[in-house]
Each structure stands twice: as structure tokens, then as C-alpha cells.
Short mmCIF file of C-alpha atoms in Angstrom, two decimals:
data_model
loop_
_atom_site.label_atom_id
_atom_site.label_comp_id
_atom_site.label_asym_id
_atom_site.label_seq_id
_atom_site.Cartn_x
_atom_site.Cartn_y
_atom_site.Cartn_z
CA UNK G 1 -11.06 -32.81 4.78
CA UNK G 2 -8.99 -29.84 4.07
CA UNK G 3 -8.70 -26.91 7.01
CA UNK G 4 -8.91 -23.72 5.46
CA UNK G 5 -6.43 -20.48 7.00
CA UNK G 6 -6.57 -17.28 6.60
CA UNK G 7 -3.96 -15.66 4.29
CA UNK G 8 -2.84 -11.49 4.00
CA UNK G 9 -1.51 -10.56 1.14
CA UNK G 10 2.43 -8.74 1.89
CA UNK G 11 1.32 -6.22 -1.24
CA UNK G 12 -2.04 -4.92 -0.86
CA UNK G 13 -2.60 -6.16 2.86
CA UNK G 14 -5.81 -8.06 1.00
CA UNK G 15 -7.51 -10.76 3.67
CA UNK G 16 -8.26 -14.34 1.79
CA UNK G 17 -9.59 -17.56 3.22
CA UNK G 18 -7.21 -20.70 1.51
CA UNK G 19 -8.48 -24.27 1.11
CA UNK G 20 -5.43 -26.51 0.34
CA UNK G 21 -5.75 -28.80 -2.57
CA UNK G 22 -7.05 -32.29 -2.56
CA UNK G 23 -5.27 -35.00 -4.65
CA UNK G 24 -5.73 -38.37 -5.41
CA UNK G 25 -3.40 -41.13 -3.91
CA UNK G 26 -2.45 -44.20 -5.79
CA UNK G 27 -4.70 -46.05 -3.54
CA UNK G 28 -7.65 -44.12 -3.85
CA UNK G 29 -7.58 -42.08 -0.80
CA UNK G 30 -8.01 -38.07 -0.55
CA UNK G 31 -4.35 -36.18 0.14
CA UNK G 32 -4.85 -32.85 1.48
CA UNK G 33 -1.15 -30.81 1.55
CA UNK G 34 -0.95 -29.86 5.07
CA UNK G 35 -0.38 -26.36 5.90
CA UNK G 36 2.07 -24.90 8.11
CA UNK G 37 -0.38 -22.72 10.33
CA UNK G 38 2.22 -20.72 11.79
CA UNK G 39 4.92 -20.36 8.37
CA UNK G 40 4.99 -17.14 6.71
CA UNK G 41 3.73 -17.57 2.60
CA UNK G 42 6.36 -16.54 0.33
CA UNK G 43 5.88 -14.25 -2.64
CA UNK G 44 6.54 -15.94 -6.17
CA UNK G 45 8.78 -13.75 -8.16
CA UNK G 46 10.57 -16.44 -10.05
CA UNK G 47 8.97 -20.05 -10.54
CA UNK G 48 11.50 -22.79 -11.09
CA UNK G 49 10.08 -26.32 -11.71
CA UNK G 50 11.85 -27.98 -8.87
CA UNK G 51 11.16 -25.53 -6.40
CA UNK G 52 7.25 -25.93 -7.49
CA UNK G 53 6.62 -29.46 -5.77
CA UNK G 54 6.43 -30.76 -2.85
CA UNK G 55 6.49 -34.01 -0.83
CA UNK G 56 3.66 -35.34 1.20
CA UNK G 57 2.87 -38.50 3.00
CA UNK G 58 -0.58 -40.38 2.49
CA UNK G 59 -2.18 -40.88 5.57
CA UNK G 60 -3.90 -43.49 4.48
CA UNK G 61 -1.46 -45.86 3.24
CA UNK G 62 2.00 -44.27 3.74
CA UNK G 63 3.32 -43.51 0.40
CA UNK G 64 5.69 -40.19 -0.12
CA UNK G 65 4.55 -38.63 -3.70
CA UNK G 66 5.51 -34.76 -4.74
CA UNK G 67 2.33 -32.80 -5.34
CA UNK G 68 2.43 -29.32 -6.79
CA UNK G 69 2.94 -26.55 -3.66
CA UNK G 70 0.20 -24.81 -2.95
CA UNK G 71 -0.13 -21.57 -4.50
CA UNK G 72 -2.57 -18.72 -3.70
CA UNK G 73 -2.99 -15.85 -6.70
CA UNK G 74 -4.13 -12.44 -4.83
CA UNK G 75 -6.59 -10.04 -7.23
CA UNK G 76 -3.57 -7.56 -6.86
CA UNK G 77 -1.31 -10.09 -9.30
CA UNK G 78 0.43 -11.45 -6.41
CA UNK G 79 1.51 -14.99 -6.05
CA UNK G 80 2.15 -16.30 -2.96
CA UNK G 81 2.93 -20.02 -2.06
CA UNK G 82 1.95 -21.46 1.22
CA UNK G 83 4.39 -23.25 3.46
CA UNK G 84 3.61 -27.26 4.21
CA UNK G 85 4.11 -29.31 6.84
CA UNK G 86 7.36 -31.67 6.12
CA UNK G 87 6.87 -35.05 5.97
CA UNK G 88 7.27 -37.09 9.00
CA UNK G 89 8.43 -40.44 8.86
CA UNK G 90 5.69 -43.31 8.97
CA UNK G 91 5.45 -46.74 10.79
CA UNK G 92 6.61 -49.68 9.18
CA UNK G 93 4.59 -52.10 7.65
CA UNK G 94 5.04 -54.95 10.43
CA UNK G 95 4.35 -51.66 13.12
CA UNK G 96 0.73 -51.32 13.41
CA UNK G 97 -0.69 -48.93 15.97
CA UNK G 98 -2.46 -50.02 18.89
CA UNK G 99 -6.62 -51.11 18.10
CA UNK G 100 -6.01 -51.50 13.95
CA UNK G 101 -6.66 -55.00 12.84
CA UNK G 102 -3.62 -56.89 11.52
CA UNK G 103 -5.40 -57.90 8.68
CA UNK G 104 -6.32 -54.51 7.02
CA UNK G 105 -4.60 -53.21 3.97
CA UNK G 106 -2.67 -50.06 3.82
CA UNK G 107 -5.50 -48.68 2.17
CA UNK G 108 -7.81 -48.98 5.33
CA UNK G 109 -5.19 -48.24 7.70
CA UNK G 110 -6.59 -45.25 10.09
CA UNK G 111 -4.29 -42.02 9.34
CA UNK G 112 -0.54 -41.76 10.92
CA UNK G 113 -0.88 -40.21 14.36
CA UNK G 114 -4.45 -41.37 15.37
CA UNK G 115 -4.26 -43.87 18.22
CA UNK G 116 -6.80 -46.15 19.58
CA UNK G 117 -8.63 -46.09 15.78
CA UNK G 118 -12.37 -48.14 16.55
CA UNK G 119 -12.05 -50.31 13.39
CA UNK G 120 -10.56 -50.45 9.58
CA UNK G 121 -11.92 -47.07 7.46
CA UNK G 122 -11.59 -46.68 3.97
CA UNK G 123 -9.86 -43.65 1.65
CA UNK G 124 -12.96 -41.45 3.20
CA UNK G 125 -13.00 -42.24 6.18
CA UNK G 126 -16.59 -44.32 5.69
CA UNK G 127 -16.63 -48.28 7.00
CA UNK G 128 -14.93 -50.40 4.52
CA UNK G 129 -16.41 -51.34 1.21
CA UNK G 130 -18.72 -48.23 1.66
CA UNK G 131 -17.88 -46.73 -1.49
CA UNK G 132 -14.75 -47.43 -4.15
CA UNK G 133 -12.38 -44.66 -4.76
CA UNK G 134 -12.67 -42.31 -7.43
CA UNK G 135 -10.56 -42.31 -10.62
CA UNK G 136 -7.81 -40.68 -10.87
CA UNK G 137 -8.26 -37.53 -12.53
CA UNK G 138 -11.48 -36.64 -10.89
CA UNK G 139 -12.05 -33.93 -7.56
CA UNK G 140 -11.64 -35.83 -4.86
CA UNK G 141 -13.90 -36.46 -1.65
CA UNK G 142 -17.11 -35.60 -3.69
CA UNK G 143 -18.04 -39.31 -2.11
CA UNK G 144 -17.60 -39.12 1.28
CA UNK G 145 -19.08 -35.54 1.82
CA UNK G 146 -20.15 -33.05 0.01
CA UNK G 147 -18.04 -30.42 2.27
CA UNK G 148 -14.87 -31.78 1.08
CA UNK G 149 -13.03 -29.56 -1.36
CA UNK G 150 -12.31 -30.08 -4.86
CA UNK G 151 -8.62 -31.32 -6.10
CA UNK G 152 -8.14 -27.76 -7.35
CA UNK G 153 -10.25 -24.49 -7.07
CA UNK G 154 -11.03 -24.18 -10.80
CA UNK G 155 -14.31 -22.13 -12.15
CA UNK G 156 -14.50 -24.45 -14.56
CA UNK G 157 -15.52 -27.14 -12.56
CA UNK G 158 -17.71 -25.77 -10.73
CA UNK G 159 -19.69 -24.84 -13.51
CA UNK G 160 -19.85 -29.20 -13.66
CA UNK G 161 -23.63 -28.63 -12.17
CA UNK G 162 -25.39 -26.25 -15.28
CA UNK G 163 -23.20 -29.00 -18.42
CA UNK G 164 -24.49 -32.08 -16.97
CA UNK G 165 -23.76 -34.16 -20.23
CA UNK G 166 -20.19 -32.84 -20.10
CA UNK G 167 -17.62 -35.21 -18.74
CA UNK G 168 -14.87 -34.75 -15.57
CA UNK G 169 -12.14 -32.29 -17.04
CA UNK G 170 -9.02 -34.64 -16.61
CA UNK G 171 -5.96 -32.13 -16.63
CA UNK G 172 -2.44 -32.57 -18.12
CA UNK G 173 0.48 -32.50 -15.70
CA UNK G 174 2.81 -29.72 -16.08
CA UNK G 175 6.31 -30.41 -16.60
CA UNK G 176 7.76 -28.45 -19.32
CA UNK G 177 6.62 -25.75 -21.65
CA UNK G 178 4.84 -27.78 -24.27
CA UNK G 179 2.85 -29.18 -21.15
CA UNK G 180 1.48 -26.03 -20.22
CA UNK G 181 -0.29 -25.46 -24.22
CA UNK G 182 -1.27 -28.99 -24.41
CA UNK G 183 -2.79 -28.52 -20.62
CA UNK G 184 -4.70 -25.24 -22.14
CA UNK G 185 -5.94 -26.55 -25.51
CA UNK G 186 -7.42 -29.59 -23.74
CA UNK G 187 -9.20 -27.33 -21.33
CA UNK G 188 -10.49 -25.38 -24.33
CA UNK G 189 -11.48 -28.62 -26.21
CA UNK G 190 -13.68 -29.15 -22.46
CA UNK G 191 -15.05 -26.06 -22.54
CA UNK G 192 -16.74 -26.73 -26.13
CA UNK G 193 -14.04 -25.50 -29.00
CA UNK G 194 -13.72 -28.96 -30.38
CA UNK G 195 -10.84 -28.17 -33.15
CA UNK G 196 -8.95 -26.25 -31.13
CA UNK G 197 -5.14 -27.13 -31.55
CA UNK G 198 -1.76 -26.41 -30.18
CA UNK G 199 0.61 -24.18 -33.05
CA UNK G 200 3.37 -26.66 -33.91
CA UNK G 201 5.99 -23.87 -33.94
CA UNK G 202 5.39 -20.60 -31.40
CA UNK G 203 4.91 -18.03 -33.98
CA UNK G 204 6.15 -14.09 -33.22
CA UNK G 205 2.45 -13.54 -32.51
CA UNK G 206 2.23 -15.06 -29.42
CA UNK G 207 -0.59 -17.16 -30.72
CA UNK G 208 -0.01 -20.81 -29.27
CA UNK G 209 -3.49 -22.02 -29.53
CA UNK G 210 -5.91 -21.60 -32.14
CA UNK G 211 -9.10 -23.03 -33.04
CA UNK G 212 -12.92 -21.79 -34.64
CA UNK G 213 -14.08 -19.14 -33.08
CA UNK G 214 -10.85 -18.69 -30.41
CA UNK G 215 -7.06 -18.05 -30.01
CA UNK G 216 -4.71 -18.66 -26.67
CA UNK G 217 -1.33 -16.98 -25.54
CA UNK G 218 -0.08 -19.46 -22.81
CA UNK G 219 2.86 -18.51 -21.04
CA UNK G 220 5.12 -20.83 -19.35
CA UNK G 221 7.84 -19.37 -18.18
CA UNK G 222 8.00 -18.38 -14.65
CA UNK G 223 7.55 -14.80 -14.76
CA UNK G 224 4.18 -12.66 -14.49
CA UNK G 225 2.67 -12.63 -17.71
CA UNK G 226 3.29 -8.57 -19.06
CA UNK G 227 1.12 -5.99 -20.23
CA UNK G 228 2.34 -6.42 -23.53
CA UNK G 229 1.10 -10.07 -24.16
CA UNK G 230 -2.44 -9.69 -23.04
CA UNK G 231 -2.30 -6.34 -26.07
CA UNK G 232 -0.75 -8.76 -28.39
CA UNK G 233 -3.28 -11.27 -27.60
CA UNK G 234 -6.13 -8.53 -27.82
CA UNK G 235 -5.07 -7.26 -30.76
CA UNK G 236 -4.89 -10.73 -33.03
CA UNK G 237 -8.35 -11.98 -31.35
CA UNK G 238 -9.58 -8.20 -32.78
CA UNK G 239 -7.92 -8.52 -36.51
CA UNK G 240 -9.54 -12.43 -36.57
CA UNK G 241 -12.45 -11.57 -35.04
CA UNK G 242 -12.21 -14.45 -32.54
CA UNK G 243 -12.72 -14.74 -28.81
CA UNK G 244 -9.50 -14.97 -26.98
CA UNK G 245 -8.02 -16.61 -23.94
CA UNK G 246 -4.68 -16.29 -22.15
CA UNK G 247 -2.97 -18.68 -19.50
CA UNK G 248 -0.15 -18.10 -17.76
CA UNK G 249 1.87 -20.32 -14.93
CA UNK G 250 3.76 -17.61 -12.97
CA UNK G 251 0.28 -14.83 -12.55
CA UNK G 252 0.22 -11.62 -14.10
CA UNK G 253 1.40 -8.44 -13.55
CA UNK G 254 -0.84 -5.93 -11.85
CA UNK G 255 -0.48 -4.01 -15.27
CA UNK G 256 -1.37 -6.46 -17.46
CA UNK G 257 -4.63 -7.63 -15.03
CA UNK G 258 -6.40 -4.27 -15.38
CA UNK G 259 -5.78 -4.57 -18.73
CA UNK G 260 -7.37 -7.49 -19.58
CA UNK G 261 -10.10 -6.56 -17.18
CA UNK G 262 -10.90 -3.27 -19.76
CA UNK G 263 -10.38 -5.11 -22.96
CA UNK G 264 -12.03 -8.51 -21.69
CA UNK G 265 -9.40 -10.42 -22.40
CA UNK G 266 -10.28 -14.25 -20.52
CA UNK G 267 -7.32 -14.54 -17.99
CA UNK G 268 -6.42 -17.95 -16.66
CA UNK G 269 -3.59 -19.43 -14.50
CA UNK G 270 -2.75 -22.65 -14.32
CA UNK G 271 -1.32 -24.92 -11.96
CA UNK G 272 1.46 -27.88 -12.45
CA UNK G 273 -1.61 -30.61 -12.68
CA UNK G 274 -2.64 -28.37 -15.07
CA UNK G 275 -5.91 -27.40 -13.78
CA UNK G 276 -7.02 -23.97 -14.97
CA UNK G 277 -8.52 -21.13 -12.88
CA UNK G 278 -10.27 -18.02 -14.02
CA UNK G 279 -8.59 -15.00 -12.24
CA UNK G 280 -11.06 -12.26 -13.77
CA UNK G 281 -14.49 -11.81 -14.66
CA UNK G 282 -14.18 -12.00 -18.68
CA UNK G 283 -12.15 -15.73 -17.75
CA UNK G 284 -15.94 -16.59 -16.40
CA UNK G 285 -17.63 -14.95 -18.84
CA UNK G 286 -16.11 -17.25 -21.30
CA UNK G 287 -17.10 -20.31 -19.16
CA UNK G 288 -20.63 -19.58 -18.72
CA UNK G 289 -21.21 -19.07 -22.30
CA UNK G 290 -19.47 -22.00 -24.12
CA UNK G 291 -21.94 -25.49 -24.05
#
């Protein structure tokens, strides 16, 4: 399970509780990031996509994979990304720890550090053959205990309870800019705007998805979304008469966030898996009133 810290914001001195993200290993088993308790966050000015992931060990059966750092958005339009834990070489395969049975998989192993383990646990931490892992794609440790945190904090999901017919939202990573409108129009498409569709060239309206009954801006460049494109967006949505939505990858400005806030323009930001998360009260709004 994830430990939560608390978090100050350098701009408006703002207090916030963070719960790392929870991904899902190869072999099945929950990867929290682990936090640096004692680093210092560092304000996102500038994204760049290498500097946006990070490497981190499973505990369960040793495998190095880069996740997407862990980013915390502040109401003031700050971004700040929280420092993790390098990764710390594990035992070799033939180098079991003390009490672990030399039969048991990597998958069962008991985590890197934790001597004198009773017996083989699976990706949860339950007796083996308790439960098989969740797919890939889906929150993880919703199995083990309900107290574990989702993959990502997204509104979306956790409207899941009140759309019980509607499926897991499986995300689209984030690599490059086309990534980032495919990632929104299939979240769209999940929230219940079926022919929604990504533009095929970015017009000069800023309009890069459109569908009945709604139109997205999504910016993926790795600046604060301005002022100016939540008008834009505001603006086309009023002259169709559609509902609009904007994502962004870098934030927003602290401009451009009370703006949206007094025109109700849906603000989302998304993150390199390309899980969405509302940032202001139109964003869920729009969530709670789509099937």
C-alpha cells in the first residue's frame, strides 16, 4: 500500500496530503513509486518527455520498468513533481533471502529488504493462489484491500460506483503529441460521447477533438496551458453550441484556471499513462452528468 506525505506548495504555501500512484507490474503485482520523505518537490516549469519517467524496482519480482514521476497539480496552477527513491540493486535469482522457499516464483517472492518472510505471498500480499492479479489496465490493489489506492487519482474513476454497466477506463500511454488527443478522445468516448473523434489535421481553432454534443483543446506541449486557449475553446463550444472540454499535460496557468472556473470550461490534466483528472469543478460537472 501506498504511504501518503504531506506536500506545501513553494507558491501559495497551500498544505496537500499526496498518495503516490499504483501501477501494475508485468507479473501482476501492485508498484507503488516510493517517495523520498525527506527530498524537496520540484516545480514543473518546462516538461520534457525524458525527464517525465522514472525507474522503479518491483518488489515483488525484481524487474526495473520506468513509470511516469509522480506529479502533484496545486489549485493555484502549480505543478510540482515529487522526488523518488532510486532504485537499489536486487538479489540475484540463485540469492534467496533467509526463510523464502526455494521453490517460489519471483512472483511470490516476499518484497526486497524484508528478512525472515513466514511463507510465499502473492502480488497482494494474501497466501498464494488467494486471488489472480488484475489486468493490466485496471486500478490496482482493489483485491487485496479496499484501502489501497487507485493506479491514478482520476474523478473519473471514482465515479466507477454510480455507471455500474460502464467498463474499467483503460488509458493510452503518453508518448508524443498525437498520444495525448487519442488519450483524451478515448476518455470522452468512456464518459458517454460515442462519435467523438480526434481532428486529422490541428486546425487554427484549437479544436482537436470533436464529437455530438462536445469539442476538446488538448495541449501537449510542456507548458501551462494559457488564458488564451481556454477563450478560444469557450468561444467555439459557444458559436456550436456544444459542451466543451480541455486537457492539458504541463497544468494551467493561474490565469487561465479562474477563467475556466467563470466560463465553466471542463479542465482536465493528464498524466503520461494517460489517465485524466478533473482539476475544477465544471471538469466534474461534466462527469456526473454524462451516462
Amino acid at each position: 500500500m501506498a504511504e501518503s506525505v504531506p506536500v506545501r506548495c513553494p507558491e501559495c504555501r497551500r498544505e496537500h496530503t499526496y498518495t503516490p500512484p499504483v501501477y501494475p507490474c508485468d507479473c501482476g503485482a501492485p508498484v507503488a513509486l516510493p517517495l523520498l520523505r525527506d527530498g524537496t518537490p520540484a516545480q514543473v516549469r518546462h516538461r520534457t518527455w525524458a525527464g517525465s519517467w522514472v525507474e522503479v524496482r518491483c518488489p515483488a519480482c525484481g524487474m526495473s520498468k520506468e513509470w511516469p514521476q509522480p506529479e502533484l497539480g496545486c489549485g493555484c496552477g502549480t505543478l510540482l513533481r515529487m522526488p523518488v527513491v532510486p532504485p537499489q540493486p536486487g538479489p540475484a535469482a540463485d540469492e534467496q533471502p533467509a526463510g523464502t522457499s526455494p521453490a517460489a516464483t519471483p512472483g511470490d517472492a516476499a518484497p526486497a529488504g524484508v528478512a525472515g518472510a513466514p511463507e510465499a505471498t502473492g502480488a497482494n500480499g494474501e497466501p498464494e493462489g488467494a486471488a489472480p492479479p488484475a489486468p493490466a489496465g485496471t486500478p490496482a490493489g482493489n483485491e487485496g484491500s479496499s484501502s489501497a489506492p487507485a493506479p491514478v487519482k482520476a474523478h473519473g474513476t471514482q465515479e466507477q460506483p454510480r455507471h455500474r454497466s460502464r467498463p474499467a477506463f483503460r488509458p493510452v500511454t503518453i508518448r508524443t503529441a498525437q498520444d495525448a488527443r487519442t488519450a483524451a478522445a478515448e476518455y470522452l468516448r468512456w464518459l458517454g460521447f460515442p462519435e467523438v473523434r480526434v481532428t486529422e489535421k490541428r486546425p487554427s481553432s484549437g479544436v482537436d477533438v470533436r464529437g455530438a454534443g462536445i469539442i476538446a483543446h488538448v495541449d501537449p506541449t510542456t507548458a501551462p496551458t494559457t488564458l488564451r486557449e481556454v477563450e478560444t475553446l469557450w468561444l467555439n463550444g459557444l458559436n456550436e453550441d456544444v459542451d466543451t472540454a480541455c486537457f492539458s499535460l504541463a497544468g494551467y496557468s493561474r490565469e487561465a484556471r479562474t477563467r475556466a472556473d467563470s466560463l465553466s470550461v471542463p479542465l482536465f490534466v493528464l498524466d503520461l499513462t494517460g489517465m485524466p483528472q478533473a482539476v475544477n469543478d465544471p471538469a466534474d460537472d461534466l462527469i456526473r452528468s454524462v451516462c
